[in-house]
Amino acid sequence: MSKSEAPLLAADGMPLKEKLARTTRRMKMRAFLLTVPLVLFLLVSFVLPIGQMLYRSFHNPTGSNVVPNFAVAIKDWDADQGIPSDDIVKILVEDMAAARKNREVGKTIGNLATRVNYEIPGSRSLFTKTARRAGRITEGPYFDALVKIDKRWDSPHLWRTLQRVTNDYTIAFYLAATDRKFDESGSIVQADELYRIYLPILWKTIWISALITALCFIIAYPVSYLLSTLPLRTSNLLMILVLLPFWTSLLVRTSAWIAMLQKSGIINNILVYLGIIADESRIQMIYNITGTVISMVHILLPFMILPLYSVMKTIPPSYMRAARSMGASGTYAFTKVYFPQTIPGIAAGTLLVFILAIGYYITPALVGGSDGLLISNLIADHIKKTLNWSLGAALGTILLVVVLVFYWIYNKLVGVDNLKFG
Amino acid sequence: MSFIDKCKTRGFAALIIATLLFLLYTQSFAGMLGFLIIFGIPYFAMNDLPAYASTQDKIGKYIFLAVCTCIFIFLILPILIIIPLSFNAEPYFSFTEGMMALDPSAYSTRWYQDIWRFGMTAPDGDEGWWTDMWNNATWIRAMRNSFFLAIVSTLLATGFGTLAALGLSRPEMPFRSAITSLLISPMIVPLVITATGMFFFYGGTMQGIIPGYEKGLANTYLGLTLAHATLGVPFVIITVTATLSGFDRSLIRASEGLGANGWTTFTKVIMPLITPGMISGALFAFITSLDEVVAVIFLADVDQRTIPRQMFSGLREQISPTILAVATILVVMSIILLTTVELLRRRSERLRGLSPG
């Protein structure tokens, strides 16, 4: 009995258990080290850039860059007082005069005016006008001097906004991205009807992605079934018809759909030719939602067919035959025997297509016209055109969160290691 | 049932009668051809159903096959249609009357010539024609940029990706699921978000960090290469881990047991088995980079315009059939790449004994 309690020893006298643990640790380390170069590479080229974008969505130092001293002075001011004390106003006047004199890139009055303008539309001129005369104000009371330049300075709402704007950390862009804003008393309210654009577009994006996913599913299911039941040689041949679009450039496919769907395009030509529609009532199928949906279904279809096919291939045909031989009708055997077994493939395909559809940019930008625009197009517009980078970043963060939630679900249900092409 | 036998059945007679009726009704041979394709292919694809199949089953099967035929047409027609369209003599994106009547004068290769003529300073000059084309033709420059970027970023992605896939497919790999999710995420995260992040980071934060790139990596080939390599990584990981998943690990132990060191095992045993997967992964990364346009829109200057970027602005600004000519070339290229990948996949499956080939 006592003999068996002594630890087993390896050849070099070390306890076997410890030696095994050490070897396992070393093997784990070695496997991990192989992935380190790529992880580091992605960290620099991918993770950090996205992290920085997230940071930018709630960190905007424009205000404190332009009027640094005022930013410090007004930080602890109680906004319910209405108008700050003349000392604070004096600092603002001095800061504005200095900013106008120095004209450093990114620290001009224009930058501040743009930033405030996001929150109080139409206030731009107030700052440019005031800054021009700020240098001439030499003695107090400073507040009265400001009001003399422009009556709009006599507004608690403006000062409250200034306090918020000069704080580097802000949720203002998330509010804007969800069609909300601060009202005059500083509480969060819905934006005016006219300005509510982002949430409707986000919902529209989700809705269109769901529609595309559903259409892809309806189209992919019979084809995948056919491919999985045909003999290998035939199905490999037909698989080429699925894989060729997959390998063809996105831009090529999008231009092909423009050629197909435009008013003088092939589909309209065929319809006119067959006498289904009259020549003068050709259907507008491109540069709107219809065009976006049709071309995106075509583009994303392989991502639905491939996972469905790989699941269906593993289902033995004898199950269906057994069900039929025991008296089940075709429909009954399909819904009770075949369909439930394809659910893993359905989950993989629908989640993948939905995730890819929700962030699509190129196709909606080219064939979407104005009503087929999706959230990605708005983000790109804010980054490239209107240059409201923080708002673009906030919208991007919201989209990213939605995508990551679905990615997480995908990972839980399907597992990323099950992704395959062909 | 052979083809000849099929032609002798009652169903075939019905098909022919229906087609002729359709021809009488529409008076068009092209229409008849379409009708014959949609309803004829399913007819010939009908294989013998089991004896217990009822008429209802047969009709169901026929409808099912007809639907599948339509779906395959939907998949492939848009891609094939651009090939004849690119030979249009007129500057339109649609078939002209002459093209429908197969009039040779309605077809021309002028849009193909445009690929190398457009943007040249003297497209009809003799002096230094080749240098002029090489340096100034818009599409030729775009092609040079595209291929340069695709090749360099593919090498980067394949190198890093294969190494990581080797680690990921070891059974003792710690945090496998978390690391795999991270490495696949460039494919999942919307391109606009990735490109936005890179636009800020490469253009702003990277300023002055890398010697020689004091202004940051925006508008440089280096920045674009990094971006494209990042986007190609998931494809390499997916294909190489798929190849490694059927990998018989006892081969490694056998090799070690016979006295080979780690390097010899890698080059003589592992490499030959994963090379097909690696090449497919590389081709995926290559086509991803060649097709990528969002990162190029955000990160590249006019000098770094690639083929898809040029097509993007072409489709937005002035639609010309030159785009279709380029598209046709790209389609031919993707057919070649697809064939290569398919052959590699079969070879790899044969090597691993997964299929009879």
mmCIF file of N, CA and C in Angstrom, chain A residues 53-60 115 118-119 170-180 195 197-199 375 378-384 386-399, chain B residues 196 200:
data_model
loop_
_atom_site.group_PDB
_atom_site.id
_atom_site.type_symbol
_atom_site.label_atom_id
_atom_site.label_comp_id
_atom_site.label_asym_id
_atom_site.label_seq_id
_atom_site.Cartn_x
_atom_site.Cartn_y
_atom_site.Cartn_z
ATOM 1 N N MET A 53 -10.676 54.486 -33.058
ATOM 2 C CA MET A 53 -11.933 55.033 -33.589
ATOM 3 C C MET A 53 -12.993 55.063 -32.484
ATOM 4 N N LEU A 54 -13.043 53.970 -31.683
ATOM 5 C CA LEU A 54 -13.999 53.938 -30.571
ATOM 6 C C LEU A 54 -13.734 55.105 -29.625
ATOM 7 N N TYR A 55 -12.439 55.330 -29.337
ATOM 8 C CA TYR A 55 -12.068 56.391 -28.409
ATOM 9 C C TYR A 55 -12.512 57.733 -28.966
ATOM 10 N N ARG A 56 -12.315 57.909 -30.266
ATOM 11 C CA ARG A 56 -12.657 59.178 -30.884
ATOM 12 C C ARG A 56 -14.156 59.469 -30.795
ATOM 13 N N SER A 57 -14.962 58.409 -30.684
ATOM 14 C CA SER A 57 -16.396 58.636 -30.688
ATOM 15 C C SER A 57 -16.867 59.302 -29.391
ATOM 16 N N PHE A 58 -16.088 59.187 -28.322
ATOM 17 C CA PHE A 58 -16.509 59.894 -27.096
ATOM 18 C C PHE A 58 -15.455 60.868 -26.591
ATOM 19 N N HIS A 59 -14.344 60.978 -27.310
ATOM 20 C CA HIS A 59 -13.297 61.915 -26.901
ATOM 21 C C HIS A 59 -13.080 62.900 -28.024
ATOM 22 N N ASN A 60 -13.442 64.174 -27.774
ATOM 23 C CA ASN A 60 -13.261 65.187 -28.803
ATOM 24 C C ASN A 60 -12.697 66.443 -28.152
ATOM 25 N N ARG A 115 -17.710 72.914 -33.927
ATOM 26 C CA ARG A 115 -18.047 71.992 -32.838
ATOM 27 C C ARG A 115 -19.333 72.433 -32.143
ATOM 28 N N TYR A 118 -22.596 71.883 -34.136
ATOM 29 C CA TYR A 118 -23.221 70.558 -34.103
ATOM 30 C C TYR A 118 -24.338 70.537 -33.078
ATOM 31 N N GLU A 119 -24.144 71.292 -31.980
ATOM 32 C CA GLU A 119 -25.112 71.228 -30.882
ATOM 33 C C GLU A 119 -26.158 72.331 -30.977
ATOM 34 N N THR A 170 -17.309 63.325 -24.106
ATOM 35 C CA THR A 170 -18.675 63.737 -24.379
ATOM 36 C C THR A 170 -19.482 62.563 -24.911
ATOM 37 N N ILE A 171 -20.781 62.585 -24.596
ATOM 38 C CA ILE A 171 -21.648 61.576 -25.196
ATOM 39 C C ILE A 171 -22.479 62.219 -26.300
ATOM 40 N N ALA A 172 -22.146 63.476 -26.611
ATOM 41 C CA ALA A 172 -22.972 64.225 -27.568
ATOM 42 C C ALA A 172 -23.084 63.514 -28.904
ATOM 43 N N PHE A 173 -21.992 62.838 -29.332
ATOM 44 C CA PHE A 173 -22.029 62.234 -30.662
ATOM 45 C C PHE A 173 -22.864 60.956 -30.669
ATOM 46 N N TYR A 174 -22.900 60.277 -29.519
ATOM 47 C CA TYR A 174 -23.791 59.127 -29.437
ATOM 48 C C TYR A 174 -25.239 59.588 -29.434
ATOM 49 N N LEU A 175 -25.474 60.745 -28.768
ATOM 50 C CA LEU A 175 -26.840 61.279 -28.783
ATOM 51 C C LEU A 175 -27.223 61.626 -30.209
ATOM 52 N N ALA A 176 -26.305 62.310 -30.923
ATOM 53 C CA ALA A 176 -26.602 62.692 -32.306
ATOM 54 C C ALA A 176 -26.837 61.452 -33.153
ATOM 55 N N ALA A 177 -26.037 60.399 -32.905
ATOM 56 C CA ALA A 177 -26.153 59.189 -33.719
ATOM 57 C C ALA A 177 -27.451 58.441 -33.441
ATOM 58 N N THR A 178 -28.065 58.718 -32.286
ATOM 59 C CA THR A 178 -29.336 58.064 -31.991
ATOM 60 C C THR A 178 -30.477 59.075 -32.017
ATOM 61 N N ASP A 179 -30.259 60.173 -32.763
ATOM 62 C CA ASP A 179 -31.299 61.196 -32.965
ATOM 63 C C ASP A 179 -31.784 61.805 -31.654
ATOM 64 N N ARG A 180 -30.876 62.082 -30.774
ATOM 65 C CA ARG A 180 -31.205 62.746 -29.529
ATOM 66 C C ARG A 180 -30.342 63.983 -29.394
ATOM 67 N N TYR A 195 -34.777 66.276 -38.038
ATOM 68 C CA TYR A 195 -33.381 65.877 -37.896
ATOM 69 C C TYR A 195 -33.213 64.411 -37.525
ATOM 70 N N ILE A 197 -32.592 61.219 -38.500
ATOM 71 C CA ILE A 197 -32.227 60.474 -39.697
ATOM 72 C C ILE A 197 -31.467 59.199 -39.392
ATOM 73 N N TYR A 198 -30.720 59.167 -38.298
ATOM 74 C CA TYR A 198 -29.790 58.049 -38.123
ATOM 75 C C TYR A 198 -30.473 56.775 -37.672
ATOM 76 N N LEU A 199 -31.354 56.894 -36.667
ATOM 77 C CA LEU A 199 -32.042 55.679 -36.215
ATOM 78 C C LEU A 199 -32.896 55.062 -37.322
ATOM 79 N N ILE A 375 -26.416 52.342 -43.481
ATOM 80 C CA ILE A 375 -25.682 53.035 -42.417
ATOM 81 C C ILE A 375 -24.210 53.218 -42.775
ATOM 82 N N LEU A 378 -23.583 56.350 -44.670
ATOM 83 C CA LEU A 378 -23.610 57.555 -43.832
ATOM 84 C C LEU A 378 -22.277 57.713 -43.107
ATOM 85 N N ILE A 379 -21.744 56.600 -42.599
ATOM 86 C CA ILE A 379 -20.468 56.674 -41.887
ATOM 87 C C ILE A 379 -19.392 57.206 -42.829
ATOM 88 N N ALA A 380 -19.335 56.610 -44.023
ATOM 89 C CA ALA A 380 -18.314 57.044 -44.986
ATOM 90 C C ALA A 380 -18.489 58.522 -45.323
ATOM 91 N N ASP A 381 -19.746 58.967 -45.445
ATOM 92 C CA ASP A 381 -19.985 60.378 -45.739
ATOM 93 C C ASP A 381 -19.438 61.279 -44.654
ATOM 94 N N HIS A 382 -19.658 60.884 -43.381
ATOM 95 C CA HIS A 382 -19.172 61.732 -42.293
ATOM 96 C C HIS A 382 -17.657 61.744 -42.225
ATOM 97 N N ILE A 383 -17.025 60.638 -42.621
ATOM 98 C CA ILE A 383 -15.569 60.599 -42.554
ATOM 99 C C ILE A 383 -14.957 61.329 -43.748
ATOM 100 N N LYS A 384 -15.539 61.118 -44.936
ATOM 101 C CA LYS A 384 -14.889 61.645 -46.144
ATOM 102 C C LYS A 384 -15.433 63.001 -46.576
ATOM 103 N N THR A 386 -18.474 65.311 -44.881
ATOM 104 C CA THR A 386 -18.816 66.373 -43.939
ATOM 105 C C THR A 386 -17.745 66.553 -42.873
ATOM 106 N N LEU A 387 -16.830 65.602 -42.767
ATOM 107 C CA LEU A 387 -15.702 65.653 -41.831
ATOM 108 C C LEU A 387 -16.135 65.768 -40.376
ATOM 109 N N ASN A 388 -17.349 65.335 -40.043
ATOM 110 C CA ASN A 388 -17.745 65.235 -38.645
ATOM 111 C C ASN A 388 -17.280 63.865 -38.158
ATOM 112 N N TRP A 389 -15.961 63.788 -37.890
ATOM 113 C CA TRP A 389 -15.341 62.494 -37.630
ATOM 114 C C TRP A 389 -15.898 61.813 -36.390
ATOM 115 N N SER A 390 -16.167 62.613 -35.353
ATOM 116 C CA SER A 390 -16.648 61.990 -34.116
ATOM 117 C C SER A 390 -18.007 61.350 -34.323
ATOM 118 N N LEU A 391 -18.867 62.029 -35.091
ATOM 119 C CA LEU A 391 -20.189 61.454 -35.342
ATOM 120 C C LEU A 391 -20.045 60.185 -36.189
ATOM 121 N N GLY A 392 -19.145 60.233 -37.191
ATOM 122 C CA GLY A 392 -18.879 59.039 -37.990
ATOM 123 C C GLY A 392 -18.407 57.902 -37.110
ATOM 124 N N ALA A 393 -17.505 58.222 -36.174
ATOM 125 C CA ALA A 393 -16.969 57.205 -35.275
ATOM 126 C C ALA A 393 -18.066 56.651 -34.370
ATOM 127 N N ALA A 394 -18.968 57.533 -33.887
ATOM 128 C CA ALA A 394 -20.044 57.067 -33.009
ATOM 129 C C ALA A 394 -20.981 56.133 -33.770
ATOM 130 N N LEU A 395 -21.343 56.523 -34.993
ATOM 131 C CA LEU A 395 -22.192 55.652 -35.819
ATOM 132 C C LEU A 395 -21.485 54.327 -36.079
ATOM 133 N N GLY A 396 -20.174 54.416 -36.366
ATOM 134 C CA GLY A 396 -19.384 53.216 -36.615
ATOM 135 C C GLY A 396 -19.383 52.309 -35.402
ATOM 136 N N THR A 397 -19.262 52.903 -34.217
ATOM 137 C CA THR A 397 -19.246 52.095 -33.000
ATOM 138 C C THR A 397 -20.573 51.370 -32.816
ATOM 139 N N ILE A 398 -21.674 52.080 -33.071
ATOM 140 C CA ILE A 398 -22.982 51.441 -32.924
ATOM 141 C C ILE A 398 -23.097 50.258 -33.888
ATOM 142 N N LEU A 399 -22.692 50.483 -35.146
ATOM 143 C CA LEU A 399 -22.737 49.400 -36.137
ATOM 144 C C LEU A 399 -21.843 48.239 -35.696
ATOM 145 N N THR B 196 -12.244 53.202 -41.654
ATOM 146 C CA THR B 196 -12.273 54.430 -40.867
ATOM 147 C C THR B 196 -11.182 54.407 -39.801
ATOM 148 N N PHE B 200 -7.857 57.041 -39.582
ATOM 149 C CA PHE B 200 -7.397 57.855 -38.455
ATOM 150 C C PHE B 200 -6.004 57.423 -38.002
#
